[in-house]
Coordinates of C-alpha atoms in Angstrom, one line a residue:
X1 CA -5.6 -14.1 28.8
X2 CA -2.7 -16.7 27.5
X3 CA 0.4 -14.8 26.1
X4 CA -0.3 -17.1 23.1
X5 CA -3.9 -16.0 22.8
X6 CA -2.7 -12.7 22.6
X7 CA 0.1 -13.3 20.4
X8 CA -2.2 -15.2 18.0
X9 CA -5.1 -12.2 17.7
X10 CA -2.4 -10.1 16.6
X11 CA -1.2 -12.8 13.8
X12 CA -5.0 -13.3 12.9
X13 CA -5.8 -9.3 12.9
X14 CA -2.1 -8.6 10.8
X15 CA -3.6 -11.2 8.0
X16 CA -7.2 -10.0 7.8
X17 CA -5.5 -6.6 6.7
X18 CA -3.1 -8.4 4.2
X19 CA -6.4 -10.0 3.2
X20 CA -7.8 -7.1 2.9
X21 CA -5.1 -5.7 0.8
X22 CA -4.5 -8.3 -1.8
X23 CA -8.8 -8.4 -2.3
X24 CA -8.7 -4.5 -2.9
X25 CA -5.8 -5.7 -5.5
X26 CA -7.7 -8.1 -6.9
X27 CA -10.7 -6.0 -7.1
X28 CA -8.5 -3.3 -9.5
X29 CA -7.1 -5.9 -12.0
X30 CA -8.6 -4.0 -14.6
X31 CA -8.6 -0.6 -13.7
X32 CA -6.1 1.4 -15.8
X33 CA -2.8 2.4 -14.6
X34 CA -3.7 0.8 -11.2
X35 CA -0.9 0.4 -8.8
X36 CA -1.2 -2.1 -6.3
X37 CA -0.7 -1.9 -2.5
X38 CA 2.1 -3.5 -0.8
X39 CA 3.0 -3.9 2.8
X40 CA 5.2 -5.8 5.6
X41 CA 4.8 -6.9 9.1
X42 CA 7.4 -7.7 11.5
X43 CA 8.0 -9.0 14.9
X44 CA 7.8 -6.2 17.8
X45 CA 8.9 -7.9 21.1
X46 CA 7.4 -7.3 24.5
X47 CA 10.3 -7.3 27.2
X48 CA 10.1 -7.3 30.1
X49 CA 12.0 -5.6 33.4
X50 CA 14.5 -8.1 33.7
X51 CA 15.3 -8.3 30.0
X52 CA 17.1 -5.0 30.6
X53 CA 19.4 -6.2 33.6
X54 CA 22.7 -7.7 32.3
X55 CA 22.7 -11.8 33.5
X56 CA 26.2 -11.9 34.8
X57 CA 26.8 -14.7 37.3
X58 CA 27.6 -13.7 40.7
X59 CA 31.3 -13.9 42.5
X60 CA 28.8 -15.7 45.7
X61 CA 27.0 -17.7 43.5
X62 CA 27.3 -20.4 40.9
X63 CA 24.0 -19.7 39.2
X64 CA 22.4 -16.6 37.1
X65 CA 20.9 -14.2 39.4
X66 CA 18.3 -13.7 37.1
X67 CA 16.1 -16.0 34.8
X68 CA 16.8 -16.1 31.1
X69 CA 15.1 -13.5 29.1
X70 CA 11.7 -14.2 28.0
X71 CA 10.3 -12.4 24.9
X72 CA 7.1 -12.8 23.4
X73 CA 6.6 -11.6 19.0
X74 CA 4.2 -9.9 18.4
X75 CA 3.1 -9.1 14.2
X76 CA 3.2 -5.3 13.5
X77 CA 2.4 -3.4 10.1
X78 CA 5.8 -2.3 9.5
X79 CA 5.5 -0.5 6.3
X80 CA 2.7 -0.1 3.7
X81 CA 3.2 1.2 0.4
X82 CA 2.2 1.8 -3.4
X83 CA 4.0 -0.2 -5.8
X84 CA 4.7 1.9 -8.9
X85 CA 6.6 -0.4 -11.0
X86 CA 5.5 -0.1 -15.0
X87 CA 2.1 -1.7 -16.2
X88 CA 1.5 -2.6 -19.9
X89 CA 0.8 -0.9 -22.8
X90 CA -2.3 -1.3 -24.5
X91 CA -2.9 0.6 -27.6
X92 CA -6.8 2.3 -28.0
X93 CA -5.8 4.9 -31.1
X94 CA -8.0 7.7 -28.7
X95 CA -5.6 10.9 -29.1
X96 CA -6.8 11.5 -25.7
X97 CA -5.2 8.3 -24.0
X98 CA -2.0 9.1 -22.7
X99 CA 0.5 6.1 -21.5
X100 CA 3.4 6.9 -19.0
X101 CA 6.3 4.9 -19.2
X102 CA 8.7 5.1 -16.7
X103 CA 8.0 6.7 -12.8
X104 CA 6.0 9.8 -12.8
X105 CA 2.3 11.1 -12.3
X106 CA 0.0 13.8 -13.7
X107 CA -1.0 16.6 -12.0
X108 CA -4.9 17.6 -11.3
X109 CA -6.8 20.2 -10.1
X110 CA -9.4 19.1 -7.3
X111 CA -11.6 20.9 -5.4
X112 CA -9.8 20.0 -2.3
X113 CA -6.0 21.0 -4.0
X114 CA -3.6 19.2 -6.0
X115 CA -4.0 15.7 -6.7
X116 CA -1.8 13.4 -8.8
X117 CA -2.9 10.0 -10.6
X118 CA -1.1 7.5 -12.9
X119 CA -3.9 6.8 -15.3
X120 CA -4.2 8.9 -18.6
X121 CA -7.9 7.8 -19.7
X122 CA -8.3 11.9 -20.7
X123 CA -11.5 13.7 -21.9
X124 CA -12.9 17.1 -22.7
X125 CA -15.6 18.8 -21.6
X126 CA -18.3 20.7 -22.3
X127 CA -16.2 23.7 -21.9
X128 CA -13.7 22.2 -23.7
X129 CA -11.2 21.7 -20.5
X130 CA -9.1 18.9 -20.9
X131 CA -10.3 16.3 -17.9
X132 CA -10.1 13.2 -16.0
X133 CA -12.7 10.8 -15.8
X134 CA -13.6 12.6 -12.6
X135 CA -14.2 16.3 -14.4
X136 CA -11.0 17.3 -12.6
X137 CA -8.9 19.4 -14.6
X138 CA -5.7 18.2 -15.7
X139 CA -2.6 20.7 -15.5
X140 CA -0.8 22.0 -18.4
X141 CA 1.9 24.6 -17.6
X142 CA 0.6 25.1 -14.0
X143 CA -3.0 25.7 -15.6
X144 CA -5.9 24.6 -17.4
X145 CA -6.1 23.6 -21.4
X146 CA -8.7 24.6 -23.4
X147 CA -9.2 22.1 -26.4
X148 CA -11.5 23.8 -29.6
X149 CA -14.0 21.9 -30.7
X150 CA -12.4 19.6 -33.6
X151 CA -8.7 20.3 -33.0
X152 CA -5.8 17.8 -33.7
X153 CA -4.4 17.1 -30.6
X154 CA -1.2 15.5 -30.3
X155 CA 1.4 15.0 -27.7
X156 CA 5.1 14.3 -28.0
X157 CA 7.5 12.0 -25.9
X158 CA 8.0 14.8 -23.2
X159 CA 4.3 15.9 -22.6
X160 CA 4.4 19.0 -25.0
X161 CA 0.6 19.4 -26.2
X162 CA -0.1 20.5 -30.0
X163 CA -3.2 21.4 -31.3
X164 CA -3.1 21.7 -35.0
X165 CA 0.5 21.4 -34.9
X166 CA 0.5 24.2 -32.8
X167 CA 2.6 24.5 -29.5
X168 CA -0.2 24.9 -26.6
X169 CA 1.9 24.2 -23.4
X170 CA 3.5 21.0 -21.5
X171 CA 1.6 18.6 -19.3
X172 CA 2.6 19.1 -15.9
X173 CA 4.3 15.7 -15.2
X174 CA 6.2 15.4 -11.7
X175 CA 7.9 12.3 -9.8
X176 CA 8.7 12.5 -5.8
X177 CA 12.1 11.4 -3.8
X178 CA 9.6 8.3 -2.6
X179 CA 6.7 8.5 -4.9
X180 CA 5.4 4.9 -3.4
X181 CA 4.5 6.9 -0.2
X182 CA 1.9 8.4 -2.1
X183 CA -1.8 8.4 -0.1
X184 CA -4.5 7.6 -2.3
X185 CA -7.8 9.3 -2.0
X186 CA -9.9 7.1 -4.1
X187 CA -10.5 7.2 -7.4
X188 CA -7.3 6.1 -8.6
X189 CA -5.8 9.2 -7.5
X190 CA -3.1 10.3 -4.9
X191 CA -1.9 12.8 -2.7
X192 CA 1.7 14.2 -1.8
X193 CA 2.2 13.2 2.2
X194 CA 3.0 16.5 4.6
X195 CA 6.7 17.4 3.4
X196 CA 6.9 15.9 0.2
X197 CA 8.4 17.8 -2.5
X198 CA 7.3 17.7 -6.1
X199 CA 10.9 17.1 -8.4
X200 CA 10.9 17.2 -12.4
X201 CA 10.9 13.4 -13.7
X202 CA 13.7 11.3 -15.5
X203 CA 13.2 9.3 -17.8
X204 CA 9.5 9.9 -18.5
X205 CA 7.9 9.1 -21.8
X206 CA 4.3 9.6 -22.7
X207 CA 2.8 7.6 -25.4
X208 CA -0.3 9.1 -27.3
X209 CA -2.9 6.4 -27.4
X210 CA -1.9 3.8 -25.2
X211 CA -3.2 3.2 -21.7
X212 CA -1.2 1.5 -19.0
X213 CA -2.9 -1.3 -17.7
X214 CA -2.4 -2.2 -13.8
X215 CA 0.5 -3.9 -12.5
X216 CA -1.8 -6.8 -10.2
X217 CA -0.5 -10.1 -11.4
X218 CA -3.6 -12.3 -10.7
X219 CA -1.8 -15.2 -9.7
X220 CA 0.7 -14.2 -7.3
X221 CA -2.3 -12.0 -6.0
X222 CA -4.0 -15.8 -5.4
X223 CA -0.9 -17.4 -3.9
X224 CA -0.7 -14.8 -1.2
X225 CA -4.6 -14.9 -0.7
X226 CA -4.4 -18.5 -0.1
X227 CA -1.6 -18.3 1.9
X228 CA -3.0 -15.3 4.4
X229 CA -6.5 -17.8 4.7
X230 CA -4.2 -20.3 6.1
X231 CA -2.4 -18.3 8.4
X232 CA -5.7 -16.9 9.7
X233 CA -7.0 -20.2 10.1
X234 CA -3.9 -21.4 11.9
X235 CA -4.3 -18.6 14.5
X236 CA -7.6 -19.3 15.1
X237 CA -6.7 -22.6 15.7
X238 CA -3.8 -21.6 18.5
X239 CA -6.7 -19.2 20.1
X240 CA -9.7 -22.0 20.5
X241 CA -7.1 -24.2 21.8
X242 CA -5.8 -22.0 24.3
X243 CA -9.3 -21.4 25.1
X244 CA -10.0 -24.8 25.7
X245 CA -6.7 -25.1 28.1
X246 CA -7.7 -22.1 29.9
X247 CA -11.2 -23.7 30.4
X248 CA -9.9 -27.0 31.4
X249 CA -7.5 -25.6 33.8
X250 CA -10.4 -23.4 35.3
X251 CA -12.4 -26.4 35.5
X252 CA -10.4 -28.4 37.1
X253 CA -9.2 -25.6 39.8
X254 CA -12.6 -25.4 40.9
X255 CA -12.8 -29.1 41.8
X256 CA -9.7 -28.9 44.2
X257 CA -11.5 -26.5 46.7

C-alpha cells in the first residue's frame, strides 16, 4: 500500500470520529446542563532508521552520506475532553430545579458507586428521596434526603437545603483539579477517572428554579460538521487516486514481461 493511502485512511478515520463527536453534540442541544465533547488530533511522524543518524558530510566525501530525512504524518487523537464552560439560565419556578453557576457537579448515588452530573432537573420519590431523573439518589451531607410530603423546600446560594425554613443539610457539591477529564457513563452523568481527587468548589452558586441549558452552539457545531465532510471527502479522494496509480502501474508492469 502507498504511504499516501495509508496516510489518507488515518485522516479519513481521525474525521469520521470528529464526525462523530460534533453529531453526538448536535444530538444533546437540548438536553439540560449538557456539556459538549471536545477533542484534538495531531501529527505523529513515522521515522525511519536513518532519521536517527546525524547527516554530517564526510572529511572523504563532498556529499551527505546519508539521504535527507524522510517523514511521513500521520493524524492521531491527541486529547479528548468535556467542555464544562457555563450554559444558560432558564428559569422554570420548579423548587426542585437547581442551576449551577460556575464549575462544579452533584454528587449521586448509583448502583455501581458514586457518580457525578451537571444537570439539576431534581424529583422525589415515592419514598420521598430526593432524585435524579434516573431514581438515583442525590447526596446531601454524604447521604440521602428525605423530603415530607408537602414541605417548602428551598435552597440557598451554597447548596444548604431548608424544608420549612428548617436547616436539613448541604448538597454535596464537589469540583476536580481537571474536571473536563471527567468519563461519562451515559445519561448525562460522569465518573471520576482512576486517581482523581474530589476538592470543595469555588465559586459555586446554585440557583433554585433555573436549569442550565447545554453549552452546544448549533452553528459552530455546523461549521465544523461541514468542514470534517469535506476533509473526509478529500481523503477519499487521495485514496481512489492512489488506487488508480497503483493499478495503472500494475498494469502496465505486467505488459513489460
Amino acid at each position: 500500500m502507498r504511504d499516501s493511502s495509508l496516510s489518507a485512511l488515518f485522516g479519513a478515520l481521525s474525521n469520521e470520529m470528529r464526525m462523530s463527536t460534533i453529531a453526538n453534540n448536535l444530538a444533546n442541544v437540548n438536553t439540560t446542563a449538557y456539556k459538549k465533547d471536545t477533542m484534538a488530533f495531531h501529527d505523529v511522524f513515522t521515522r525511519f532508521a536513518h532519521d536517527n543518524v546525524v547527516t554530517t558530510k564526510s572529511f572523504l566525501r563532498d556529499k551527505d552520506m546519508f539521504p535527507d530525512p524522510n517523514i511521513m504524518a500521520k493524524p492521531r487523537l491527541s486529547e479528548q475532553a468535556v467542555d464544562f464552560t457555563q450554559g444558560g439560565m432558564q428559569k422554570t419556578g420548579n423548587p426542585l430545579d437547581f442551576a449551577l453557576s460556575g464549575e462544579g457537579v452533584f454528587r449521586v448515588q448509583a448502583p455501581e458507586g458514586i457518580l457525578y452530573q451537571r444537570a439539576g432537573n431534581f424529583a422525589v420519590d415515592v419514598n420521598g428521596t430526593l432524585v435524579n431523573k434516573d431514581g438515583h439518589p442525590i447526596m446531601v451531607d454524604g447521604g440521602q434526603l428525605n423530603i415530607p410530603a408537602g414541605a417548602e423546600v428551598t435552597v440557598d446560594g451554597g447548596g444548604g437545603i431548608y424544608l420549612d425554613g428548617q436547616p436539613a443539610g448541604n448538597l454535596d457539591l464537589v469540583t476536580f483539579d481537571t474536571i473536563g477529564k471527567l468519563e461519562r457513563v451515559g445519561s448525562n452523568m460522569f465518573r471520576a477517572p482512576e486517581g482523581a481527587a474530589e476538592q470543595p468548589p469555588e465559586d459555586l452558586t446554585v440557583q433554585q428554579g433555573f436549569l442550565e441549558k447545554g453549552n452546544v452552539e448549533v452553528v459552530t457545531e455546523m461549521v465544523s460538521m461541514i468542514e470534517s465532510q469535506r476533509s473526509f471527502a478529500m481523503y477519499a479522494k487521495v485514496m481512489q487516486n492512489s488506487d488508480q496509480m497503483d493499478r495503472k502501474m500494475i498494469t502496465q508492469l505486467s505488459r513489460l514481461r
